[in-house]
Amino acid sequence: MTPTLDLLRSAGKVGIVLSGGSTRCSFQVGVIETLHELGIHPALSVAVSGGVWNGAAVSAGVIPRLRQYWRAFNRMPHVDVRRLFRDHTPYRFDEMHRRTFSRYVGAERLHRPEATPLWVGVTRLRDHQGMYFDARLVEDPLPLLLASNYMPPFYTYAPRLDGERYGDGGLVDNLPYEKAFAEGCDAVVLVTMKGESEGGPYRGPRDPDHVIPEPFRERTVVIRPRHRPPCRFVDRRWEVLSRMMDLGRLRTREVLLGERHPETEVRAEVGALDAAFRRLMLTRVLATATRRGAST
């Protein structure tokens, strides 16, 4: 047994924290599956952005259905030009989530007594304040999960919760491990998609190379790819997504069991100009999301 695995198995309360990353969050599926196989059952989940759908599966206890969930979601048509007249966007991700969430997780499973807490991080758009809601305690968790994913042009109108407009939880904190510790966790598994060779984990535009401080560092197990994953931000190819899931499984075994798998050395080749363009576009998209959400 490695010291890392011993930390998790000896902890009284383990939390799992799932960052955003759109379809790159498929990496989290393999991590979740392997934790389950090793007998590590999180007592709570904290998730933002694309990670909330995986967090919902953990909370509801439907981990064996996660791959089916992802495959069904990505087999659905994601563009319908007729929506331009009604919703001012051709993307139908909200409807795709509505259908697959209802089938593979569902509000009724999150409301069961045996469901574990699922803290969903969102950004209150009028003042950029980060907020957390336990998905088990809201009547309909779907708008909450969609709120943490809200980002134009993929979504047009920011969901309203209790009279307030909310957007992508990763705007404020893409690595909300402190929330898990605040909820009483002794150890936390932090799953994020920025590769180790790219620098520190991405917490946000103002902290792109985050360093976990004491006293959290010794009790936080970070699982992420070795390099930039070979998966586009919005990638619907099942062969790519399933490969990301397998990469998550292998990286988890490396981190927790001390194994070595050459397959984890896979990386995406991205030039400096392309990387700079992506950062610029992300900044513009997030600024647009805040303006649109606050004005609706």
Short mmCIF file of C-alpha atoms in Angstrom, two decimals:
data_model
loop_
_atom_site.label_atom_id
_atom_site.label_comp_id
_atom_site.label_asym_id
_atom_site.label_seq_id
_atom_site.Cartn_x
_atom_site.Cartn_y
_atom_site.Cartn_z
CA MET A 1 0.00 0.00 0.00
CA THR A 2 1.36 3.43 -0.94
CA PRO A 3 1.26 6.35 1.55
CA THR A 4 -1.26 8.06 -0.75
CA LEU A 5 -3.68 5.15 -0.71
CA ASP A 6 -3.13 4.69 3.01
CA LEU A 7 -4.09 8.36 3.55
CA LEU A 8 -7.43 7.83 1.80
CA ARG A 9 -8.21 4.50 3.44
CA SER A 10 -7.41 5.78 6.92
CA ALA A 11 -9.38 9.02 6.58
CA GLY A 12 -12.68 9.21 8.39
CA LYS A 13 -14.29 11.30 5.66
CA VAL A 14 -13.01 11.50 2.07
CA GLY A 15 -14.27 14.08 -0.39
CA ILE A 16 -13.87 14.19 -4.16
CA VAL A 17 -13.48 17.52 -5.95
CA LEU A 18 -14.18 17.64 -9.69
CA SER A 19 -13.01 20.64 -11.68
CA GLY A 20 -14.41 21.91 -14.95
CA GLY A 21 -13.05 21.13 -18.39
CA SER A 22 -15.98 20.40 -20.72
CA THR A 23 -15.56 17.03 -22.47
CA ARG A 24 -12.08 16.66 -20.95
CA CYS A 25 -14.00 15.83 -17.78
CA SER A 26 -14.32 12.36 -19.33
CA PHE A 27 -10.94 11.82 -17.61
CA GLN A 28 -12.82 12.00 -14.30
CA VAL A 29 -14.91 8.95 -15.20
CA GLY A 30 -11.89 6.65 -15.12
CA VAL A 31 -10.74 8.17 -11.82
CA ILE A 32 -14.14 7.67 -10.21
CA GLU A 33 -14.38 4.08 -11.45
CA THR A 34 -10.94 3.18 -10.08
CA LEU A 35 -11.56 4.80 -6.70
CA HIS A 36 -14.73 2.72 -6.46
CA GLU A 37 -12.84 -0.47 -7.34
CA LEU A 38 -10.21 0.29 -4.68
CA GLY A 39 -12.86 0.75 -2.01
CA ILE A 40 -12.55 4.54 -1.78
CA HIS A 41 -16.13 5.81 -1.47
CA PRO A 42 -16.35 9.61 -1.16
CA ALA A 43 -18.60 10.88 1.61
CA LEU A 44 -19.28 14.04 -0.41
CA SER A 45 -18.56 15.64 -3.76
CA VAL A 46 -17.76 19.23 -4.72
CA ALA A 47 -17.98 19.99 -8.43
CA VAL A 48 -18.01 22.88 -10.86
CA SER A 49 -18.77 23.32 -14.54
CA GLY A 50 -18.43 20.11 -16.59
CA GLY A 51 -17.54 18.13 -13.47
CA VAL A 52 -21.02 18.47 -11.94
CA TRP A 53 -22.50 15.69 -14.09
CA ASN A 54 -19.91 13.21 -12.84
CA GLY A 55 -20.44 14.49 -9.31
CA ALA A 56 -24.17 13.85 -9.64
CA ALA A 57 -23.48 10.22 -10.59
CA VAL A 58 -21.23 9.81 -7.53
CA SER A 59 -23.83 11.35 -5.23
CA ALA A 60 -26.67 9.24 -6.65
CA GLY A 61 -24.65 6.03 -6.52
CA VAL A 62 -24.83 5.27 -10.25
CA ILE A 63 -21.10 5.07 -10.99
CA PRO A 64 -21.50 1.87 -13.12
CA ARG A 65 -23.72 3.88 -15.50
CA LEU A 66 -21.27 6.75 -16.05
CA ARG A 67 -19.84 5.52 -19.35
CA GLN A 68 -23.32 4.84 -20.70
CA TYR A 69 -24.32 8.33 -19.56
CA TRP A 70 -21.45 9.94 -21.48
CA ARG A 71 -21.98 7.85 -24.58
CA ALA A 72 -25.71 8.56 -24.74
CA PHE A 73 -25.09 12.29 -24.28
CA ASN A 74 -22.51 12.51 -27.05
CA ARG A 75 -24.56 10.46 -29.52
CA MET A 76 -27.33 13.08 -29.50
CA PRO A 77 -27.35 15.88 -32.12
CA HIS A 78 -25.82 18.94 -30.50
CA VAL A 79 -26.78 21.58 -33.08
CA ASP A 80 -30.20 22.66 -34.32
CA VAL A 81 -30.24 25.87 -36.39
CA ARG A 82 -33.95 26.33 -35.69
CA ARG A 83 -33.04 27.25 -32.11
CA LEU A 84 -31.38 30.43 -33.37
CA PHE A 85 -34.76 32.16 -33.66
CA ARG A 86 -35.98 31.14 -30.21
CA ASP A 87 -32.85 30.75 -28.06
CA HIS A 88 -30.28 32.77 -30.05
CA THR A 89 -27.90 29.81 -30.19
CA PRO A 90 -27.80 26.71 -32.38
CA TYR A 91 -26.48 24.56 -29.55
CA ARG A 92 -28.88 22.25 -27.72
CA PHE A 93 -26.67 21.17 -24.82
CA ASP A 94 -29.35 22.15 -22.30
CA GLU A 95 -31.85 19.76 -23.88
CA MET A 96 -29.21 17.03 -24.17
CA HIS A 97 -28.43 17.36 -20.47
CA ARG A 98 -32.12 17.39 -19.58
CA ARG A 99 -32.72 14.07 -21.34
CA THR A 100 -29.61 12.19 -20.21
CA PHE A 101 -29.62 13.48 -16.64
CA SER A 102 -33.22 12.37 -16.19
CA ARG A 103 -32.45 8.91 -17.57
CA TYR A 104 -29.11 8.12 -15.94
CA VAL A 105 -29.26 10.06 -12.64
CA GLY A 106 -32.53 11.86 -12.01
CA ALA A 107 -33.73 14.12 -9.23
CA GLU A 108 -35.38 11.21 -7.41
CA ARG A 109 -32.02 9.45 -6.90
CA LEU A 110 -30.39 12.62 -5.58
CA HIS A 111 -33.28 13.02 -3.14
CA ARG A 112 -32.91 9.54 -1.65
CA PRO A 113 -31.64 9.38 1.95
CA GLU A 114 -28.59 7.35 0.87
CA ALA A 115 -27.41 9.97 -1.63
CA THR A 116 -24.21 11.72 -0.54
CA PRO A 117 -23.89 15.52 -0.50
CA LEU A 118 -23.16 17.15 -3.85
CA TRP A 119 -21.98 20.73 -3.47
CA VAL A 120 -22.28 22.51 -6.81
CA GLY A 121 -20.20 25.65 -7.26
CA VAL A 122 -21.74 28.51 -9.25
CA THR A 123 -20.89 32.17 -9.85
CA ARG A 124 -23.42 34.85 -8.99
CA LEU A 125 -23.15 37.01 -12.06
CA ARG A 126 -24.15 40.38 -10.64
CA ASP A 127 -21.10 40.52 -8.32
CA HIS A 128 -18.88 37.56 -9.34
CA GLN A 129 -19.45 35.94 -5.95
CA GLY A 130 -18.88 32.20 -5.72
CA MET A 131 -21.74 30.24 -4.14
CA TYR A 132 -22.39 26.58 -3.30
CA PHE A 133 -25.67 24.68 -3.24
CA ASP A 134 -26.23 21.08 -2.19
CA ALA A 135 -28.01 19.51 -5.17
CA ARG A 136 -29.87 17.10 -2.88
CA LEU A 137 -31.69 19.96 -1.18
CA VAL A 138 -33.14 21.73 -4.21
CA GLU A 139 -36.46 20.59 -5.63
CA ASP A 140 -35.13 20.35 -9.18
CA PRO A 141 -31.32 19.98 -9.33
CA LEU A 142 -31.12 20.27 -13.13
CA PRO A 143 -31.21 24.12 -13.31
CA LEU A 144 -28.48 24.22 -10.65
CA LEU A 145 -26.26 21.86 -12.64
CA LEU A 146 -26.94 23.79 -15.84
CA ALA A 147 -26.09 27.06 -14.07
CA SER A 148 -22.63 25.77 -13.24
CA ASN A 149 -22.17 25.04 -16.98
CA TYR A 150 -23.52 28.35 -18.27
CA MET A 151 -21.11 29.82 -20.81
CA PRO A 152 -21.97 31.48 -24.14
CA PRO A 153 -22.19 30.56 -26.96
CA PHE A 154 -23.05 27.04 -25.76
CA TYR A 155 -25.81 28.43 -23.51
CA THR A 156 -27.60 31.73 -24.05
CA TYR A 157 -29.58 32.52 -20.89
CA ALA A 158 -28.09 32.12 -17.44
CA PRO A 159 -30.38 30.05 -15.17
CA ARG A 160 -32.08 31.85 -12.31
CA LEU A 161 -31.89 30.34 -8.80
CA ASP A 162 -33.86 31.98 -6.00
CA GLY A 163 -34.21 35.12 -8.12
CA GLU A 164 -30.49 35.41 -8.97
CA ARG A 165 -28.69 34.67 -12.21
CA TYR A 166 -25.78 32.24 -11.93
CA GLY A 167 -23.07 31.08 -14.30
CA ASP A 168 -20.11 28.74 -14.62
CA GLY A 169 -18.70 27.79 -11.22
CA GLY A 170 -15.17 27.71 -12.62
CA LEU A 171 -15.27 31.49 -13.09
CA VAL A 172 -14.47 31.94 -9.40
CA ASP A 173 -12.78 28.69 -8.39
CA ASN A 174 -12.07 25.76 -10.67
CA LEU A 175 -10.43 23.83 -7.79
CA PRO A 176 -12.86 24.12 -4.85
CA TYR A 177 -11.03 21.73 -2.50
CA GLU A 178 -11.33 24.20 0.38
CA LYS A 179 -15.11 23.71 0.34
CA ALA A 180 -14.63 19.97 0.85
CA PHE A 181 -12.39 20.56 3.86
CA ALA A 182 -14.84 23.14 5.22
CA GLU A 183 -17.50 20.40 5.12
CA GLY A 184 -15.41 18.23 7.45
CA CYS A 185 -13.33 16.06 5.10
CA ASP A 186 -10.10 14.58 6.45
CA ALA A 187 -8.72 13.94 2.96
CA VAL A 188 -9.66 15.10 -0.52
CA VAL A 189 -9.15 13.68 -4.00
CA LEU A 190 -8.82 16.60 -6.41
CA VAL A 191 -9.37 15.66 -10.06
CA THR A 192 -8.47 18.22 -12.70
CA MET A 193 -7.49 18.07 -16.35
CA LYS A 194 -4.48 20.37 -16.73
CA GLY A 195 -1.41 18.22 -17.39
CA GLU A 196 1.45 18.10 -14.90
CA SER A 197 3.96 19.15 -17.58
CA GLU A 198 1.89 22.30 -18.22
CA GLY A 199 2.48 23.70 -14.73
CA GLY A 200 0.36 23.93 -11.60
CA PRO A 201 -3.38 23.14 -11.61
CA TYR A 202 -5.61 25.81 -13.17
CA ARG A 203 -7.72 27.54 -10.52
CA GLY A 204 -8.80 30.53 -12.60
CA PRO A 205 -7.57 33.32 -14.90
CA ARG A 206 -5.84 35.02 -11.97
CA ASP A 207 -4.31 31.79 -10.65
CA PRO A 208 -3.47 29.61 -13.66
CA ASP A 209 -0.65 27.71 -11.88
CA HIS A 210 -2.11 27.11 -8.45
CA VAL A 211 -0.05 25.81 -5.54
CA ILE A 212 -2.06 24.08 -2.82
CA PRO A 213 -1.06 25.67 0.50
CA GLU A 214 -0.65 24.13 3.90
CA PRO A 215 -2.47 22.70 5.79
CA PHE A 216 -4.41 21.35 2.78
CA ARG A 217 -1.45 20.08 0.76
CA GLU A 218 -0.65 17.01 2.84
CA ARG A 219 -4.30 15.91 2.85
CA THR A 220 -5.02 16.52 -0.84
CA VAL A 221 -4.42 13.83 -3.45
CA VAL A 222 -4.24 15.42 -6.91
CA ILE A 223 -5.00 13.20 -9.90
CA ARG A 224 -4.50 14.73 -13.34
CA PRO A 225 -2.93 13.81 -16.69
CA ARG A 226 0.83 13.84 -17.11
CA HIS A 227 0.55 16.13 -20.15
CA ARG A 228 -2.02 18.17 -22.04
CA PRO A 229 -4.72 15.59 -22.82
CA PRO A 230 -5.40 14.74 -26.48
CA CYS A 231 -9.00 15.91 -26.32
CA ARG A 232 -10.56 19.10 -27.63
CA PHE A 233 -12.57 21.36 -25.33
CA VAL A 234 -15.75 20.18 -27.06
CA ASP A 235 -14.95 16.73 -28.44
CA ARG A 236 -17.75 14.31 -29.30
CA ARG A 237 -15.69 11.43 -30.72
CA TRP A 238 -16.35 8.38 -28.56
CA GLU A 239 -12.94 6.86 -29.33
CA VAL A 240 -11.33 10.00 -27.88
CA LEU A 241 -13.60 10.21 -24.83
CA SER A 242 -13.24 6.52 -23.96
CA ARG A 243 -9.48 6.89 -24.29
CA MET A 244 -9.64 9.81 -21.83
CA MET A 245 -11.60 7.63 -19.40
CA ASP A 246 -8.96 4.89 -19.66
CA LEU A 247 -6.27 7.51 -19.13
CA GLY A 248 -8.04 8.51 -15.91
CA ARG A 249 -8.04 4.90 -14.73
CA LEU A 250 -4.32 4.46 -15.40
CA ARG A 251 -3.33 7.75 -13.79
CA THR A 252 -5.31 6.85 -10.68
CA ARG A 253 -3.49 3.54 -10.43
CA GLU A 254 -0.17 5.33 -10.84
CA VAL A 255 -0.95 7.86 -8.11
CA LEU A 256 -2.55 5.47 -5.61
CA LEU A 257 -0.81 2.16 -6.30
CA GLY A 258 2.60 3.33 -7.51
CA GLU A 259 2.22 1.51 -10.83
CA ARG A 260 3.85 2.76 -14.03
CA HIS A 261 1.91 2.84 -17.30
CA PRO A 262 3.64 4.12 -20.48
CA GLU A 263 0.22 4.91 -21.96
CA THR A 264 -0.07 7.92 -19.65
CA GLU A 265 2.74 9.70 -21.55
CA VAL A 266 0.26 10.56 -24.32
CA ARG A 267 0.03 14.28 -25.02
CA ALA A 268 -1.59 16.78 -27.36
CA GLU A 269 0.71 18.91 -29.46
CA VAL A 270 -0.27 22.56 -29.16
CA GLY A 271 1.83 25.41 -30.50
CA ALA A 272 2.50 28.61 -28.55
CA LEU A 273 0.27 30.68 -30.88
CA ASP A 274 -2.64 28.25 -30.51
CA ALA A 275 -2.28 28.23 -26.71
CA ALA A 276 -2.25 32.05 -26.59
CA PHE A 277 -5.37 32.17 -28.81
CA ARG A 278 -7.21 29.74 -26.51
CA ARG A 279 -6.42 31.85 -23.44
CA LEU A 280 -7.65 34.97 -25.22
CA MET A 281 -10.89 33.31 -26.31
CA LEU A 282 -11.53 31.92 -22.81
CA THR A 283 -11.17 35.40 -21.30
CA ARG A 284 -13.57 36.88 -23.88
CA VAL A 285 -16.14 34.10 -23.44
CA LEU A 286 -16.17 34.43 -19.67
CA ALA A 287 -16.54 38.22 -19.89
CA THR A 288 -19.46 37.79 -22.31
CA ALA A 289 -21.07 35.25 -19.99
CA THR A 290 -20.97 37.70 -17.09
CA ARG A 291 -22.46 40.57 -19.13
CA ARG A 292 -25.25 38.47 -20.61
CA GLY A 293 -26.16 36.79 -17.36
CA ALA A 294 -26.29 40.03 -15.40
CA SER A 295 -28.46 41.75 -18.01
CA THR A 296 -31.14 39.06 -18.36
#
